[in-house]
Amino acid sequence: MVRKVAVSSFLGNFIEWFDYASYSYFATTIALVFFPTDNHTVAMLQTFGVFALSFILRPIGALFWGSYGDKKGRKAALAHSIMFMSGASFLIGCLPSYSVIGVGAPILLLLLRMVQGFSASGEYAGAATFLGEYAPTSKRGIYCSLIPASTAIGLLVGSTLATVMTASLSSDALTSWGWRIPFLMAGPLGLIVHFIRTKLADSPVYASMTEALDDKQQFASTTKSVSPLRELFQNHFKTLVISFGACVLNAVGFYTVLTYLPTYLSDTVGMDATQSGTITTICLVAYVFMVFGMGHISDKFGRKKVLIGACVAFIVLTVPAFLILNTSQFWPVLLVELAMCATLTANDGTLSSYLTETFPTSVRFTGFAFSFNLANAIFGGTASFIATGLIALTGSSIAPAWYMVGVAAIALVAMILSHENTDKDLNHI
């Protein structure tokens, strides 16, 4: 069952983030299709603006899916969330362009992106919670690192597909139909994962919580009278705030390093788009291996130490890294991005297990989902938009680096205030 849970968690998260991130990798093309204008900067800001607005529903979706998963079970929430994501992604691939229906095209794009955001809010947290509750205590870090690894593989496949299509298709073909392919693939893939998840059993930790009550009738009355949302905000508010602070660096770092930098290198630095895409692909491959390593390290040394180390590294290294990126030389840029990926994996490979261990079983899904997705809504979804806006406002190409340094400082304070639960049985938290 642990293997089945791992496979379903991997596939579901992979599909969700392949669909979700394809938008960023085809951002330049999507800008032409849905936001035609003579000003490229305005078109890109509008494209990234839709990307940011899609995050509005993520905290709301987190409360919905988290509460649903804590009351009805992890597998039920995950089986349904994948259908929302795959359906919305498929419909994006079917959307007519601005030239066909005018302003209705970007409006429909925004609505479907918001449905994607609503769905994604339950996938990452739910998959990590589900897998973490199945994993052995001593190996929870490396098991939970499968979730960010599957996210990176989703990005890797999206990045590789975008690079190959950009190199092999003409500009007209890419604009007319090529960009639709990754979104249309979501339909059948989502159905496969939905089927797999309906065949799983809920985690032993969740089952232990429900079985601790006298009988099914008592359980039903208890879940009706005690809302996970009320319990979370009344009894675990301080923990929720600290968890949010710990998540802000992950939000900005993830979307800046893995989805914004390809656009930054091609649009701001002036690097060849094929070269920047190739660098991103190499870094994502390295990221997958490094994230498992960081999960293992966190099992040995504790989540708190690894996460504090990631905060310090981002504060020290980000500005020098952006200065080197501006050289637009292939090898220096590649080495710098690899260093930033390594720093990111120290955070990303540890955060999923840290959040799983932070909240008790009755509110674990809700607490994880809400803190993670609120941080992503405020800081992650706006990362590309803010970075592009800061460069336009200040005229400095390293302005996004200083923004990341400030966010890393916030996360550092949160992690210093946090507790270490690495070796604890989840039933005892």
Coordinates of C-alpha atoms in Angstrom, one line a residue:
M1 CA 0.0 0.0 0.0
V2 CA 2.9 2.4 0.7
R3 CA 4.2 1.8 -2.8
K4 CA 0.7 2.4 -4.3
V5 CA 0.3 5.6 -2.3
A6 CA 3.8 6.8 -3.4
V7 CA 2.9 6.1 -7.1
S8 CA -0.4 7.8 -6.9
S9 CA 1.1 10.8 -5.1
F10 CA 3.9 11.1 -7.6
L11 CA 1.6 10.8 -10.7
G12 CA -1.1 13.2 -9.3
N13 CA 1.4 15.9 -8.3
F14 CA 3.3 15.4 -11.5
I15 CA 0.2 16.0 -13.7
E16 CA -1.0 19.0 -11.6
W17 CA 2.3 20.8 -11.8
F18 CA 3.1 19.9 -15.4
D19 CA -0.3 21.5 -16.4
Y20 CA 0.1 24.4 -14.0
A21 CA 3.7 25.3 -15.0
S22 CA 3.2 24.9 -18.7
Y23 CA 1.6 28.3 -18.5
S24 CA 4.9 29.9 -17.5
Y25 CA 7.0 28.0 -20.1
F26 CA 4.7 29.2 -22.9
A27 CA 4.2 32.6 -21.3
T28 CA 5.6 34.5 -24.4
T29 CA 3.4 32.6 -26.8
I30 CA 0.3 32.9 -24.5
A31 CA 0.9 36.7 -24.4
L32 CA 0.7 36.8 -28.2
V33 CA -2.5 34.6 -28.3
F34 CA -4.5 36.3 -25.5
F35 CA -2.9 39.7 -25.0
P36 CA -2.0 41.1 -28.4
T37 CA -0.2 44.5 -28.0
D38 CA 2.7 46.4 -29.5
N39 CA 4.3 46.7 -26.1
H40 CA 5.9 43.4 -25.1
T41 CA 6.4 44.4 -21.5
V42 CA 2.7 45.2 -21.1
A43 CA 1.8 41.8 -22.7
M44 CA 4.1 39.9 -20.4
L45 CA 2.8 41.8 -17.3
Q46 CA -0.8 40.9 -18.3
T47 CA 0.2 37.3 -18.8
F48 CA 2.0 37.1 -15.5
G49 CA -0.9 39.0 -13.9
V50 CA -3.3 36.2 -14.9
F51 CA -0.7 33.8 -13.4
A52 CA -0.8 35.8 -10.2
L53 CA -4.6 36.2 -10.1
S54 CA -5.0 32.4 -10.4
F55 CA -3.5 32.2 -7.0
I56 CA -6.4 34.1 -5.4
L57 CA -8.4 30.9 -5.0
R58 CA -5.6 28.9 -3.6
P59 CA -6.2 29.8 0.1
I60 CA -9.9 29.3 -0.3
G61 CA -9.2 25.9 -2.1
A62 CA -6.8 25.0 0.7
L63 CA -9.5 25.5 3.4
F64 CA -12.0 23.5 1.3
W65 CA -9.8 20.6 0.4
G66 CA -8.0 20.6 3.8
S67 CA -11.3 20.5 5.7
Y68 CA -12.7 17.9 3.3
G69 CA -9.6 15.7 3.7
D70 CA -9.5 16.0 7.5
K71 CA -13.2 15.2 7.8
K72 CA -13.8 12.7 5.0
G73 CA -10.3 11.2 4.4
R74 CA -7.2 12.0 2.4
K75 CA -7.9 9.8 -0.6
A76 CA -11.4 11.2 -1.2
A77 CA -10.0 14.8 -1.4
L78 CA -7.1 13.8 -3.7
A79 CA -9.3 11.7 -6.0
H80 CA -11.6 14.7 -6.6
S81 CA -9.0 17.5 -6.8
I82 CA -7.2 15.9 -9.7
M83 CA -10.4 16.0 -11.7
F84 CA -10.8 19.7 -11.2
M85 CA -7.2 20.4 -12.4
S86 CA -7.2 18.1 -15.4
G87 CA -10.6 19.3 -16.5
A88 CA -9.6 23.0 -16.3
S89 CA -6.2 22.3 -18.0
F90 CA -8.0 20.5 -20.9
L91 CA -10.4 23.4 -21.4
I92 CA -7.5 25.9 -21.5
G93 CA -6.1 23.9 -24.5
C94 CA -9.5 24.3 -26.2
L95 CA -9.8 28.1 -25.7
P96 CA -10.2 30.4 -28.8
S97 CA -7.7 33.2 -29.1
Y98 CA -8.2 36.9 -28.7
S99 CA -8.4 37.3 -32.4
V100 CA -11.5 35.0 -32.5
I101 CA -13.6 36.2 -29.5
G102 CA -11.9 39.3 -28.3
V103 CA -11.8 40.1 -24.6
G104 CA -13.7 36.9 -23.8
A105 CA -10.5 34.9 -24.4
P106 CA -8.4 36.3 -21.6
I107 CA -11.4 36.3 -19.3
L108 CA -12.0 32.6 -19.9
L109 CA -8.3 32.0 -19.5
L110 CA -8.4 33.7 -16.1
L111 CA -11.4 31.7 -14.9
L112 CA -9.8 28.4 -15.9
R113 CA -6.5 29.4 -14.3
M114 CA -8.4 30.1 -11.1
V115 CA -10.0 26.7 -11.2
Q116 CA -6.5 25.3 -11.6
G117 CA -5.4 27.3 -8.5
F118 CA -8.4 26.0 -6.5
S119 CA -7.4 22.4 -7.4
A120 CA -3.6 22.7 -6.9
S121 CA -4.2 24.0 -3.4
G122 CA -5.3 20.5 -2.4
E123 CA -2.9 18.4 -4.4
Y124 CA 0.6 19.2 -3.0
A125 CA -0.5 19.4 0.7
G126 CA -2.8 16.4 0.4
A127 CA -0.3 14.2 -1.4
A128 CA 2.5 15.1 1.2
T129 CA 0.1 14.5 4.1
F130 CA -1.1 11.2 2.7
L131 CA 2.4 9.9 2.0
G132 CA 3.9 11.3 5.2
E133 CA 1.3 9.5 7.3
Y134 CA 2.2 6.2 5.6
A135 CA 6.0 6.7 5.8
P136 CA 8.2 5.2 8.5
T137 CA 9.1 7.9 11.1
S138 CA 12.8 7.5 10.5
K139 CA 12.4 8.0 6.7
R140 CA 9.6 10.5 6.5
G141 CA 11.8 13.2 5.1
I142 CA 12.9 11.2 2.1
Y143 CA 9.4 9.8 1.5
C144 CA 7.9 13.3 1.6
S145 CA 10.6 14.6 -0.7
L146 CA 9.0 12.5 -3.5
I147 CA 6.3 15.3 -3.6
P148 CA 8.6 18.2 -4.5
A149 CA 10.5 15.8 -6.8
S150 CA 7.4 15.0 -8.7
T151 CA 6.7 18.7 -8.9
A152 CA 10.1 19.2 -10.4
I153 CA 9.7 16.3 -12.9
G154 CA 6.4 17.9 -14.0
L155 CA 8.3 21.2 -14.6
L156 CA 11.1 19.2 -16.3
V157 CA 8.7 17.6 -18.7
G158 CA 7.0 20.9 -19.4
S159 CA 10.3 22.7 -19.8
T160 CA 11.6 20.0 -22.2
L161 CA 8.5 20.0 -24.2
A162 CA 8.5 23.8 -24.5
T163 CA 12.2 23.7 -25.5
V164 CA 11.7 21.1 -28.2
M165 CA 8.6 22.7 -29.6
T166 CA 10.2 26.1 -29.7
A167 CA 13.2 24.7 -31.5
S168 CA 11.2 22.6 -34.0
L169 CA 8.0 24.5 -34.7
S170 CA 7.6 27.8 -36.6
S171 CA 6.4 30.8 -34.7
D172 CA 3.1 30.6 -36.5
A173 CA 2.6 26.9 -35.7
L174 CA 3.5 27.4 -32.0
T175 CA 1.1 30.4 -31.7
S176 CA -1.8 28.7 -33.5
W177 CA -1.8 25.2 -32.0
G178 CA 1.6 24.1 -30.5
W179 CA 1.1 25.7 -27.1
R180 CA -2.2 23.8 -26.7
I181 CA -0.6 20.3 -26.6
P182 CA 0.5 20.2 -22.9
F183 CA -3.0 21.4 -21.8
L184 CA -4.9 18.9 -23.9
M185 CA -2.8 16.0 -22.5
A186 CA -4.2 16.7 -19.0
G187 CA -7.6 15.1 -19.8
P188 CA -6.7 11.4 -20.2
L189 CA -3.9 11.6 -17.6
G190 CA -6.2 13.0 -15.0
L191 CA -8.7 10.2 -15.5
I192 CA -5.9 7.6 -15.0
V193 CA -4.8 9.1 -11.6
H194 CA -8.4 9.5 -10.5
F195 CA -8.9 5.7 -11.0
I196 CA -5.8 4.8 -9.1
R197 CA -6.7 7.0 -6.1
T198 CA -10.2 5.5 -5.8
K199 CA -8.5 2.1 -5.2
L200 CA -6.4 3.3 -2.2
A201 CA -7.1 3.0 1.5
D202 CA -6.8 6.0 3.9
S203 CA -3.6 6.3 5.9
P204 CA -3.1 4.3 9.1
V205 CA -2.6 7.5 11.1
Y206 CA -5.9 8.9 9.9
A207 CA -7.6 5.5 10.5
S208 CA -6.1 5.4 14.0
M209 CA -7.6 8.8 14.8
T210 CA -11.1 7.7 13.6
E211 CA -10.9 4.4 15.4
A212 CA -10.0 6.0 18.7
L213 CA -13.6 7.2 18.9
D214 CA -16.2 4.8 20.3
D215 CA -18.2 4.0 17.2
K216 CA -19.2 5.3 13.8
Q217 CA -22.1 7.3 15.2
Q218 CA -19.9 9.1 17.7
F219 CA -17.4 9.8 14.9
A220 CA -20.1 11.3 12.7
S221 CA -21.4 13.5 15.4
T222 CA -17.9 14.6 16.4
T223 CA -16.9 15.6 12.8
K224 CA -20.1 17.6 12.5
S225 CA -19.6 19.5 15.7
V226 CA -15.9 20.0 15.6
S227 CA -14.8 21.7 12.4
P228 CA -11.2 21.4 11.4
L229 CA -11.2 25.0 10.5
R230 CA -12.4 26.1 13.9
E231 CA -10.0 23.8 15.6
L232 CA -7.1 25.1 13.5
F233 CA -7.7 28.8 14.1
Q234 CA -8.7 28.4 17.8
N235 CA -6.1 26.0 19.0
H236 CA -3.2 26.1 16.5
F237 CA -3.1 29.8 15.3
K238 CA 0.5 30.5 16.5
T239 CA 1.7 27.3 14.7
L240 CA -0.2 28.3 11.6
V241 CA 1.5 31.8 11.6
I242 CA 5.0 30.3 12.0
S243 CA 4.2 27.7 9.3
F244 CA 3.1 30.5 6.9
G245 CA 6.4 32.3 7.6
A246 CA 8.4 29.2 6.9
C247 CA 6.5 28.8 3.5
V248 CA 7.1 32.3 2.1
L249 CA 10.7 31.5 1.0
N250 CA 9.6 28.3 -0.7
A251 CA 6.9 30.2 -2.5
V252 CA 9.2 33.0 -3.9
G253 CA 12.2 30.7 -4.4
F254 CA 10.3 28.0 -6.2
Y255 CA 8.6 30.2 -8.7
T256 CA 11.6 32.5 -9.2
V257 CA 14.2 29.8 -9.7
L258 CA 12.2 27.2 -11.6
T259 CA 9.6 29.2 -13.6
Y260 CA 10.6 32.8 -13.8
L261 CA 14.3 32.6 -14.6
P262 CA 13.9 31.2 -18.1
T263 CA 11.8 34.3 -19.0
Y264 CA 14.2 36.5 -17.1
L265 CA 17.2 35.2 -19.0
S266 CA 15.6 35.5 -22.4
D267 CA 13.6 38.8 -21.9
T268 CA 15.8 40.8 -19.5
V269 CA 19.3 39.5 -19.9
G270 CA 18.9 38.8 -23.7
M271 CA 20.1 35.2 -23.6
D272 CA 19.0 32.9 -26.4
A273 CA 15.7 31.3 -25.5
T274 CA 16.9 27.8 -26.5
Q275 CA 20.0 28.2 -24.3
S276 CA 18.0 29.4 -21.3
G277 CA 15.5 26.6 -21.8
T278 CA 18.4 24.1 -21.9
I279 CA 19.8 25.4 -18.7
T280 CA 16.4 25.1 -17.0
T281 CA 16.1 21.5 -18.2
I282 CA 19.6 20.6 -16.8
C283 CA 18.8 22.3 -13.5
L284 CA 15.5 20.5 -13.1
V285 CA 17.2 17.1 -13.6
A286 CA 19.8 18.1 -10.9
Y287 CA 17.0 19.4 -8.7
V288 CA 15.2 16.0 -8.7
F289 CA 18.3 14.2 -7.4
M290 CA 19.2 16.9 -4.9
V291 CA 15.7 17.1 -3.4
F292 CA 15.9 13.4 -2.4
G293 CA 19.3 14.0 -0.9
M294 CA 18.0 16.9 1.2
G295 CA 15.1 14.8 2.4
H296 CA 17.5 12.2 3.5
I297 CA 19.7 14.8 5.2
S298 CA 16.7 16.2 7.1
D299 CA 16.0 12.7 8.4
K300 CA 19.5 12.7 9.8
F301 CA 19.9 16.2 11.2
G302 CA 16.4 17.5 11.6
R303 CA 14.1 19.7 9.5
K304 CA 14.7 22.9 11.5
K305 CA 18.5 22.9 10.9
V306 CA 18.2 22.3 7.2
L307 CA 15.5 24.9 6.7
I308 CA 17.5 27.5 8.7
G309 CA 20.5 26.7 6.5
A310 CA 18.4 27.3 3.4
C311 CA 17.3 30.7 4.6
V312 CA 20.9 31.8 5.4
A313 CA 22.1 30.6 2.0
F314 CA 19.4 32.5 0.1
I315 CA 20.3 35.7 2.0
V316 CA 24.0 35.4 1.3
L317 CA 24.0 34.1 -2.3
T318 CA 21.1 35.5 -4.2
V319 CA 22.5 39.0 -5.1
P320 CA 25.9 37.6 -6.3
A321 CA 24.0 34.9 -8.3
F322 CA 21.9 37.5 -10.2
L323 CA 25.0 39.5 -11.0
I324 CA 26.5 36.5 -12.6
L325 CA 23.2 35.7 -14.4
N326 CA 23.5 39.1 -16.1
T327 CA 26.7 38.0 -17.9
S328 CA 24.4 35.8 -20.2
Q329 CA 27.3 33.4 -20.6
F330 CA 26.1 29.8 -20.8
W331 CA 28.5 28.1 -18.3
P332 CA 28.5 30.7 -15.6
V333 CA 24.7 31.0 -15.8
L334 CA 24.4 27.2 -15.6
L335 CA 26.6 26.9 -12.6
V336 CA 24.8 29.7 -10.8
E337 CA 21.4 28.2 -11.5
L338 CA 22.6 24.9 -10.2
A339 CA 23.8 26.6 -7.0
M340 CA 20.4 28.3 -6.6
C341 CA 18.6 24.9 -7.2
A342 CA 20.8 23.3 -4.5
T343 CA 19.8 26.0 -2.1
L344 CA 16.1 25.7 -3.1
T345 CA 16.2 21.9 -2.6
A346 CA 17.4 22.4 1.0
N347 CA 14.1 24.2 1.6
D348 CA 11.8 22.4 -0.8
G349 CA 13.0 18.9 0.0
T350 CA 12.4 19.5 3.7
L351 CA 9.3 21.7 3.9
S352 CA 6.8 19.0 3.0
S353 CA 7.9 16.7 5.9
Y354 CA 8.2 19.7 8.2
L355 CA 4.6 20.8 7.6
T356 CA 3.3 17.2 7.9
E357 CA 4.9 17.0 11.3
T358 CA 3.8 20.4 12.5
F359 CA 0.0 19.8 12.9
P360 CA -2.0 17.1 14.7
T361 CA -3.9 14.5 12.6
S362 CA -7.3 16.2 13.0
V363 CA -6.1 19.4 11.3
R364 CA -3.0 18.2 9.5
F365 CA -4.3 18.5 5.9
T366 CA -6.0 21.9 6.7
G367 CA -3.0 23.4 8.5
F368 CA -0.5 22.3 5.8
A369 CA -2.7 23.3 2.9
F370 CA -3.7 26.7 4.3
S371 CA -0.2 27.9 5.4
F372 CA 1.4 26.6 2.2
N373 CA -1.2 28.0 -0.2
L374 CA -1.6 31.4 1.6
A375 CA 2.1 31.9 1.2
N376 CA 2.0 30.9 -2.4
A377 CA -1.0 33.1 -3.1
I378 CA 0.7 36.2 -1.6
F379 CA 4.3 35.6 -2.5
G380 CA 4.5 32.7 -5.0
G381 CA 1.9 33.7 -7.6
T382 CA 3.1 37.2 -7.6
A383 CA 6.8 36.4 -7.9
S384 CA 7.1 36.7 -11.7
F385 CA 4.8 39.7 -11.8
I386 CA 6.7 41.5 -9.0
A387 CA 10.1 40.6 -10.4
T388 CA 9.1 42.0 -13.9
G389 CA 7.6 45.1 -12.3
L390 CA 10.6 45.8 -10.0
I391 CA 12.9 45.7 -13.0
A392 CA 10.7 48.1 -14.9
L393 CA 10.3 50.4 -11.9
T394 CA 13.9 50.5 -10.8
G395 CA 15.7 49.9 -14.0
S396 CA 17.9 47.4 -12.2
S397 CA 18.0 43.8 -13.4
I398 CA 19.0 42.6 -10.0
A399 CA 16.0 44.1 -8.2
P400 CA 14.3 40.6 -7.9
A401 CA 17.4 39.4 -6.0
W402 CA 16.9 41.9 -3.2
Y403 CA 13.3 41.0 -3.0
M404 CA 14.2 37.4 -2.4
V405 CA 16.7 38.3 0.2
G406 CA 14.0 40.2 2.2
V407 CA 11.6 37.2 1.9
A408 CA 14.4 34.8 3.1
A409 CA 14.9 37.0 6.2
I410 CA 11.2 36.7 7.1
A411 CA 11.4 32.9 6.7
L412 CA 14.5 32.8 8.9
V413 CA 12.7 34.4 11.8
A414 CA 9.8 32.0 11.4
M415 CA 12.2 29.0 11.4
I416 CA 14.0 30.2 14.5
L417 CA 10.6 30.3 16.3
S418 CA 9.5 26.8 15.1
H419 CA 9.7 23.5 16.9
E420 CA 11.6 20.3 15.9
N421 CA 9.3 17.3 15.4
T422 CA 11.6 15.2 13.1
D423 CA 11.7 12.0 15.2
K424 CA 8.1 12.1 16.5
D425 CA 5.4 9.6 15.6
L426 CA 2.6 11.5 13.8
N427 CA 0.0 9.9 16.2
H428 CA 1.7 11.7 19.1
I429 CA 1.8 15.2 17.6

